[in-house]
Amino acid sequence: MSDGVYSWRTAPPRPMPRPIQATVSLAAMRHNLSRVRQCAPGRFVWAVVKADGYGHGLANAARGFAAADGLALVEFDRAARLRREGWDGPLLMLEGAFDPDDVEQALRERLALVVHEARQLRWIEAVRAPAALDVFLKFNSGMNRLGFMHDAFREAYARLAGLPAVRRLTLMTHFANADLPGGADEAMRRFAAAAEGLAAPRSLSNSAATLVLPQAHGDSVRPGVMLYGGTPFAARDAHSLGLRPAMTLASRLLAVQTLAAGDAVGYGSIFRAEQPMRIGVVACGYADGYPRHAPNGTPVAVDGVRTVTVGRVAMDMLMVDLDALPHARPGTPVELWGETVPIDEVAQAAGTIGYELMCALAPRVPVRVVDADPA
Ligand SMILES: *Cc1c(COP(=O)(O)O)cnc(C)c1O
């Protein structure tokens, strides 16, 4: 797969519009995939690349996870793009078909389909080609979003297992609380009861279960956020899980201001200096994907030194405390998230999760892709 094909999110030619830039590390992605292999040795690994690879770019994800056994996503247009651009391996559509055309596409492009409700089951029963489809039959283990309950699950299994069109049938579920201690126990019990005696492979684990629930690894695992270097847990950081951030969001100072005691900065004057202080204005705002709800005190690094944001995040700018950085001046580099400031810390400060920040990286931010490990 050539870089040129994947140009919709790669860096434009210089001059760049603004100093902000995201860097996506394929080396970090490969490292995180190797962590999945360590956690779930011998299991088939579906690297989850929905939402354009959790905001890292679909093509970048396909390159970074080239050694995965398959890719899993929800968007049929993106699946078509992966096929066009050379991904020949297995693809799993995690929400299955949205309409009968999707089943046609699945047959043409060899897409495995989740079946989570009766309408999808009927579409598949209409397929005449023999051994044409791999199907993942979804059990509702307590999330109560998608999937069949016990009796309907077993009935759907019987119907699918008898279809000549179905090549391989896998039993799957998705945990609501695998990130909490004991949070998947009840779901595991329900799944085991529903799947009892059914001779089919199993797929249960998201990142949290891949990391801490070996008893849920089944035949294939479906890690997402951990592959991008984010933690699925509220109380365990990504570094301690052996993960490396795949995305760095960096920019530069546009200006430095000196505030007198009592001066405020930014819209709404939500930050006021208690004593004279220097602040920096960073070329990054909510239109770049930085969370507007990040409060005063959200971590950020200036010239590699951790400090905090001050004032309300605006569309194109946010402000930082420069008291610990007497040498900072316009042009000084800023890391919004990455190696020095974990994305999960920024997310936590802003009342969300790393997943959302990754996915929200805005199209206007140029993305540079680095392949090798940093020296
Ligand atoms: C998104 C998704 C995953 C991956 O979840 P993470 O928490 O990012 O690991 C796994 N399975 C299904 C069905 C999903 O939709």
Coordinates of C-alpha atoms and ligand atoms in Angstrom, one line a residue:
M1 CA 0.0 0.0 0.0
S2 CA 1.6 3.2 -1.1
D3 CA 1.5 6.4 0.9
G4 CA 0.0 8.3 -2.0
V5 CA -3.2 6.2 -2.0
Y6 CA -3.8 7.2 1.5
S7 CA -3.4 10.9 1.1
W8 CA -6.7 12.1 2.5
R9 CA -5.1 12.5 5.9
T10 CA -1.4 12.8 5.2
A11 CA 0.5 16.0 5.6
P12 CA -0.1 18.5 2.8
P13 CA 2.9 20.1 1.1
R14 CA 4.5 23.0 2.9
P15 CA 3.7 25.7 3.8
M16 CA 1.6 24.2 6.5
P17 CA -1.6 26.0 7.4
R18 CA -0.7 26.4 11.1
P19 CA 1.9 24.9 13.4
I20 CA -0.3 22.2 14.7
Q21 CA 0.4 18.6 13.6
A22 CA -0.6 15.1 14.6
T23 CA 2.0 12.4 14.4
V24 CA 1.0 8.8 14.0
S25 CA 3.6 6.2 14.9
L26 CA 3.4 2.9 13.0
A27 CA 6.1 1.6 15.3
A28 CA 3.9 2.2 18.3
M29 CA 1.0 0.5 16.6
R30 CA 3.2 -2.6 15.9
H31 CA 4.4 -2.6 19.5
N32 CA 0.9 -2.5 20.8
L33 CA -0.1 -5.3 18.5
S34 CA 2.8 -7.3 19.9
R35 CA 1.3 -6.6 23.4
V36 CA -2.0 -8.1 22.2
R37 CA -0.1 -11.2 21.0
Q38 CA 1.7 -11.5 24.4
C39 CA -1.6 -11.2 26.3
A40 CA -3.5 -13.6 24.0
P41 CA -1.0 -16.0 22.5
G42 CA -2.2 -18.2 19.7
R43 CA -5.5 -16.4 19.3
F44 CA -6.8 -14.9 16.1
V45 CA -6.5 -11.1 16.5
W46 CA -9.0 -8.8 14.9
A47 CA -7.5 -5.3 15.0
V48 CA -10.4 -2.9 15.4
V49 CA -10.1 0.0 12.9
K50 CA -13.6 1.5 13.0
A51 CA -13.9 5.3 13.1
D52 CA -10.9 5.5 10.6
G53 CA -8.7 3.7 13.0
Y54 CA -9.9 5.5 16.1
G55 CA -8.9 8.8 14.4
H56 CA -5.4 7.7 13.3
G57 CA -6.4 7.2 9.7
L58 CA -7.7 4.0 8.2
A59 CA -4.7 3.5 5.9
N60 CA -2.3 4.2 8.8
A61 CA -4.1 1.6 10.9
A62 CA -4.0 -0.9 8.1
R63 CA -0.2 -0.4 7.8
G64 CA 0.4 -0.4 11.5
F65 CA -1.6 -3.6 12.0
A66 CA -0.5 -5.3 8.8
A67 CA 0.5 -8.3 11.0
A68 CA -3.0 -8.6 12.6
D69 CA -5.0 -11.7 11.4
G70 CA -7.9 -9.5 10.4
L71 CA -9.4 -6.0 10.7
A72 CA -12.8 -5.2 12.2
L73 CA -14.9 -2.1 11.6
V74 CA -18.4 -1.0 11.2
E75 CA -18.4 1.2 8.0
F76 CA -19.0 -0.5 4.7
D77 CA -17.5 2.3 2.6
R78 CA -14.3 2.0 4.6
A79 CA -14.3 -1.8 4.1
A80 CA -14.5 -1.2 0.3
R81 CA -11.7 1.3 0.6
L82 CA -9.5 -1.3 2.5
R83 CA -10.2 -3.8 -0.3
R84 CA -9.4 -1.3 -3.1
E85 CA -6.2 -0.2 -1.4
G86 CA -4.9 -3.7 -1.0
W87 CA -6.0 -5.2 2.3
D88 CA -6.6 -8.8 1.3
G89 CA -7.0 -10.4 4.7
P90 CA -10.2 -11.0 6.7
L91 CA -12.5 -8.1 7.4
L92 CA -15.3 -8.3 10.1
M93 CA -18.2 -5.9 10.1
L94 CA -19.0 -5.5 13.8
E95 CA -22.5 -4.3 13.4
G96 CA -23.3 -6.5 10.4
A97 CA -25.3 -5.4 7.4
F98 CA -27.5 -2.3 7.7
D99 CA -29.4 -3.2 4.6
P100 CA -29.5 -6.0 2.0
D101 CA -27.0 -4.2 -0.3
D102 CA -24.4 -4.6 2.5
V103 CA -24.9 -8.4 2.3
E104 CA -24.2 -8.2 -1.5
Q105 CA -21.1 -6.2 -0.8
A106 CA -20.0 -8.7 1.9
L107 CA -20.4 -11.5 -0.7
R108 CA -18.3 -9.6 -3.3
E109 CA -15.6 -8.4 -0.9
R110 CA -15.4 -11.3 1.5
L111 CA -16.6 -9.4 4.5
A112 CA -17.5 -11.4 7.6
L113 CA -20.8 -10.2 9.1
V114 CA -22.1 -9.9 12.6
V115 CA -25.7 -11.0 12.9
H116 CA -27.4 -9.4 15.9
E117 CA -31.0 -9.3 15.0
A118 CA -33.8 -11.1 13.1
R119 CA -33.8 -8.9 10.0
Q120 CA -30.1 -9.5 9.4
L121 CA -30.7 -13.2 9.8
R122 CA -33.4 -13.2 7.1
W123 CA -31.1 -11.3 4.7
I124 CA -28.5 -14.1 5.1
E125 CA -31.1 -16.8 4.7
A126 CA -31.8 -15.3 1.3
V127 CA -28.2 -15.9 0.1
R128 CA -28.0 -18.7 -2.4
A129 CA -24.2 -19.0 -3.0
P130 CA -22.8 -21.9 -1.1
A131 CA -20.2 -21.4 1.6
A132 CA -20.1 -17.7 0.8
L133 CA -20.2 -16.0 4.2
D134 CA -18.5 -16.1 7.6
V135 CA -21.0 -15.1 10.2
F136 CA -20.5 -13.9 13.8
L137 CA -23.7 -14.5 15.8
K138 CA -24.0 -12.0 18.5
F139 CA -25.3 -12.8 22.0
N140 CA -26.6 -10.0 24.3
S141 CA -24.7 -10.7 27.5
G142 CA -26.1 -7.7 29.4
M143 CA -25.0 -4.6 27.4
N144 CA -28.6 -4.6 26.0
R145 CA -27.7 -2.8 22.8
L146 CA -27.2 -5.5 20.1
G147 CA -27.5 -9.2 20.1
F148 CA -29.9 -12.1 20.8
M149 CA -31.1 -13.2 24.3
H150 CA -30.6 -16.9 25.3
D151 CA -33.4 -18.6 23.5
A152 CA -33.4 -16.4 20.4
F153 CA -29.6 -16.9 20.2
R154 CA -29.9 -20.7 20.2
E155 CA -32.7 -20.6 17.6
A156 CA -30.7 -18.2 15.4
Y157 CA -27.7 -20.6 15.8
A158 CA -29.8 -23.5 14.6
R159 CA -31.0 -21.6 11.6
L160 CA -27.6 -20.3 10.6
A161 CA -25.8 -23.6 11.2
G162 CA -28.1 -25.2 8.7
L163 CA -27.5 -22.7 5.9
P164 CA -25.3 -23.8 3.0
A165 CA -24.4 -20.1 2.4
V166 CA -22.7 -19.9 5.8
R167 CA -19.1 -21.1 5.6
R168 CA -18.0 -20.5 9.3
L169 CA -20.2 -19.5 12.2
T170 CA -18.6 -17.9 15.3
L171 CA -20.4 -17.1 18.6
M172 CA -19.6 -13.6 19.9
T173 CA -20.6 -11.1 22.6
H174 CA -19.4 -7.7 23.6
F175 CA -18.9 -6.9 27.3
A176 CA -20.5 -3.9 29.0
N177 CA -18.1 -3.8 31.9
A178 CA -14.9 -5.7 31.2
D179 CA -12.9 -2.7 32.4
L180 CA -14.2 -3.2 36.0
P181 CA -13.0 -5.9 38.4
G182 CA -15.4 -8.8 38.1
G183 CA -17.4 -6.7 35.6
A184 CA -17.6 -9.5 33.0
D185 CA -18.4 -12.4 35.3
E186 CA -22.2 -12.4 34.9
A187 CA -21.8 -11.8 31.1
M188 CA -19.4 -14.7 30.9
R189 CA -21.9 -16.9 32.7
R190 CA -24.8 -15.9 30.5
F191 CA -22.7 -16.4 27.4
A192 CA -21.4 -19.9 28.5
A193 CA -25.0 -20.9 29.2
A194 CA -26.3 -19.7 25.8
A195 CA -23.3 -21.2 23.9
E196 CA -23.4 -24.5 25.8
G197 CA -23.0 -27.5 23.4
L198 CA -22.7 -25.3 20.3
A199 CA -19.7 -26.4 18.2
A200 CA -18.5 -23.1 17.0
P201 CA -15.5 -20.8 17.7
R202 CA -15.9 -17.9 20.2
S203 CA -15.0 -14.2 20.2
L204 CA -15.6 -12.1 23.3
S205 CA -12.7 -9.8 24.2
N206 CA -12.3 -6.1 23.7
S207 CA -9.1 -4.4 24.9
A208 CA -10.0 -4.6 28.6
A209 CA -10.7 -8.4 28.4
T210 CA -7.7 -9.0 26.2
L211 CA -5.5 -7.4 28.8
V212 CA -6.9 -8.9 32.0
L213 CA -9.4 -11.8 31.2
P214 CA -7.5 -14.7 29.7
Q215 CA -10.5 -16.9 30.4
A216 CA -12.4 -14.7 27.9
H217 CA -9.9 -14.9 25.0
G218 CA -11.8 -17.7 23.2
D219 CA -10.7 -18.2 19.6
S220 CA -10.4 -14.6 18.5
V221 CA -9.9 -11.3 20.3
R222 CA -11.1 -7.9 19.2
P223 CA -8.8 -5.2 20.7
G224 CA -9.3 -1.6 19.7
V225 CA -8.1 1.2 22.0
M226 CA -5.1 -0.7 23.4
L227 CA -3.7 -0.9 19.8
Y228 CA -3.6 2.8 19.7
G229 CA -1.9 3.1 23.0
G230 CA -4.9 4.1 25.1
T231 CA -6.1 2.5 28.3
P232 CA -9.5 0.9 28.5
F233 CA -9.4 1.3 32.3
A234 CA -10.2 4.3 34.4
A235 CA -7.6 3.4 37.0
R236 CA -4.7 1.8 35.1
D237 CA -2.7 4.0 32.7
A238 CA -1.5 2.9 29.3
H239 CA 2.2 3.0 30.2
S240 CA 1.8 0.5 33.1
L241 CA 0.0 -1.8 30.6
G242 CA 3.0 -1.8 28.4
L243 CA 1.3 0.3 25.7
R244 CA 2.8 3.1 23.6
P245 CA 0.9 6.1 22.3
A246 CA 0.3 5.9 18.6
M247 CA -0.8 9.5 18.3
T248 CA 1.0 12.7 19.3
L249 CA -0.8 16.0 19.0
A250 CA 1.7 18.9 18.9
S251 CA 1.8 22.5 18.2
R252 CA 3.7 25.7 19.0
L253 CA 3.3 28.9 21.0
L254 CA 1.9 31.7 19.0
A255 CA 2.3 34.4 21.6
V256 CA 3.4 35.0 25.2
Q257 CA 1.5 37.3 27.5
T258 CA 2.3 38.7 30.9
L259 CA -0.7 39.0 33.2
A260 CA -0.9 41.3 36.2
A261 CA -2.5 40.0 39.4
G262 CA -6.2 40.0 38.8
D263 CA -6.0 39.8 35.0
A264 CA -8.1 37.2 33.2
V265 CA -7.4 35.3 30.0
G266 CA -9.7 34.0 27.3
Y267 CA -13.4 33.9 26.7
G268 CA -15.5 34.1 29.8
S269 CA -12.5 35.0 32.0
I270 CA -12.6 31.6 33.7
F271 CA -9.0 31.9 34.7
R272 CA -7.7 34.9 36.6
A273 CA -4.0 35.4 37.7
E274 CA -3.5 35.6 41.4
Q275 CA -0.1 37.1 41.0
P276 CA 1.9 38.4 38.0
M277 CA 2.5 35.4 35.6
R278 CA 3.4 34.6 32.0
I279 CA 1.1 32.6 29.9
G280 CA 1.5 31.1 26.4
V281 CA -1.0 31.0 23.6
V282 CA -1.0 27.7 21.7
A283 CA -2.2 27.1 18.2
C284 CA -4.7 24.4 19.1
G285 CA -8.4 24.7 19.8
Y286 CA -11.6 22.7 19.7
A287 CA -11.7 22.9 15.9
D288 CA -8.6 20.8 16.0
G289 CA -10.3 18.2 18.2
Y290 CA -9.0 19.4 21.5
P291 CA -11.8 19.1 24.1
R292 CA -13.5 22.5 24.8
H293 CA -14.5 21.2 28.2
A294 CA -10.9 20.8 29.3
P295 CA -10.8 22.9 32.5
N296 CA -8.1 25.1 33.9
G297 CA -5.3 22.8 35.0
T298 CA -5.5 20.2 32.2
P299 CA -2.0 18.8 31.7
V300 CA 0.0 19.9 28.7
A301 CA 3.8 20.0 27.9
V302 CA 5.7 23.0 26.7
D303 CA 9.2 22.3 25.5
G304 CA 9.0 18.9 27.1
V305 CA 8.1 20.3 30.5
R306 CA 4.7 19.5 32.0
T307 CA 2.5 22.4 32.8
V308 CA -1.3 23.2 32.7
T309 CA -3.8 24.9 30.6
V310 CA -5.4 28.2 31.8
G311 CA -8.6 29.8 30.5
R312 CA -11.3 28.5 28.2
V313 CA -10.3 26.5 25.1
A314 CA -11.3 28.4 22.0
M315 CA -11.8 27.3 18.4
D316 CA -8.2 27.9 17.4
M317 CA -6.3 28.6 20.6
L318 CA -5.7 27.6 24.1
M319 CA -3.5 29.0 26.8
V320 CA -0.9 27.5 29.1
D321 CA 0.8 28.5 32.3
L322 CA 4.5 29.4 31.6
D323 CA 5.7 30.1 35.1
A324 CA 8.0 27.1 35.1
L325 CA 9.2 28.0 31.6
P326 CA 11.0 31.3 31.6
H327 CA 12.6 30.6 28.2
A328 CA 9.4 29.9 26.4
R329 CA 8.7 32.2 23.5
P330 CA 6.6 32.3 20.3
G331 CA 7.6 29.2 18.4
T332 CA 8.3 27.0 21.4
P333 CA 6.9 23.5 20.8
V334 CA 3.9 22.3 22.8
E335 CA 2.7 18.7 23.2
L336 CA -1.1 18.5 23.7
W337 CA -0.9 14.7 24.1
G338 CA 1.6 12.0 23.4
E339 CA 4.6 10.5 25.2
T340 CA 4.9 13.3 27.8
V341 CA 1.2 13.9 28.4
P342 CA -0.9 10.7 28.0
I343 CA -4.1 11.3 26.0
D344 CA -6.0 9.5 28.8
E345 CA -4.9 12.2 31.3
V346 CA -6.1 14.9 29.1
A347 CA -9.4 13.0 28.6
Q348 CA -9.8 12.4 32.3
A349 CA -9.3 16.1 33.1
A350 CA -11.9 16.9 30.4
G351 CA -14.4 14.4 31.7
T352 CA -14.1 12.0 28.8
I353 CA -12.0 9.0 27.7
G354 CA -9.0 8.7 25.4
Y355 CA -11.1 7.0 22.8
E356 CA -13.2 10.1 22.2
L357 CA -10.2 12.4 21.9
M358 CA -8.5 10.1 19.4
C359 CA -11.6 9.8 17.3
A360 CA -12.2 13.6 17.4
L361 CA -8.9 14.6 15.8
A362 CA -10.1 17.1 13.3
P363 CA -9.7 16.8 9.5
R364 CA -7.9 20.2 9.4
V365 CA -5.0 18.8 11.4
P366 CA -2.1 17.6 9.2
V367 CA -1.0 14.1 10.0
R368 CA 2.6 13.0 9.7
V369 CA 3.2 9.3 9.7
V370 CA 6.4 8.0 11.2
D371 CA 7.4 4.4 10.6
A372 CA 10.5 3.8 12.7
D373 CA 11.0 3.9 16.5
P374 CA 12.2 7.2 17.7
A375 CA 16.0 7.2 18.2
Ligands
LIG1 C1 -15.2 -1.2 19.3 C2 -15.4 -2.6 19.5 C3 -14.3 -3.4 20.1 C4 -13.0 -2.8 20.6 O1 -13.2 -2.1 21.8 P1 -12.0 -1.5 22.7 O2 -12.6 -1.1 24.0 O3 -11.6 -0.3 21.9 O4 -10.9 -2.5 22.7 C5 -14.5 -4.8 20.2 N1 -15.7 -5.4 19.9 C6 -16.7 -4.7 19.3 C7 -17.9 -5.4 19.0 C8 -16.6 -3.3 19.2 O5 -17.6 -2.6 18.6

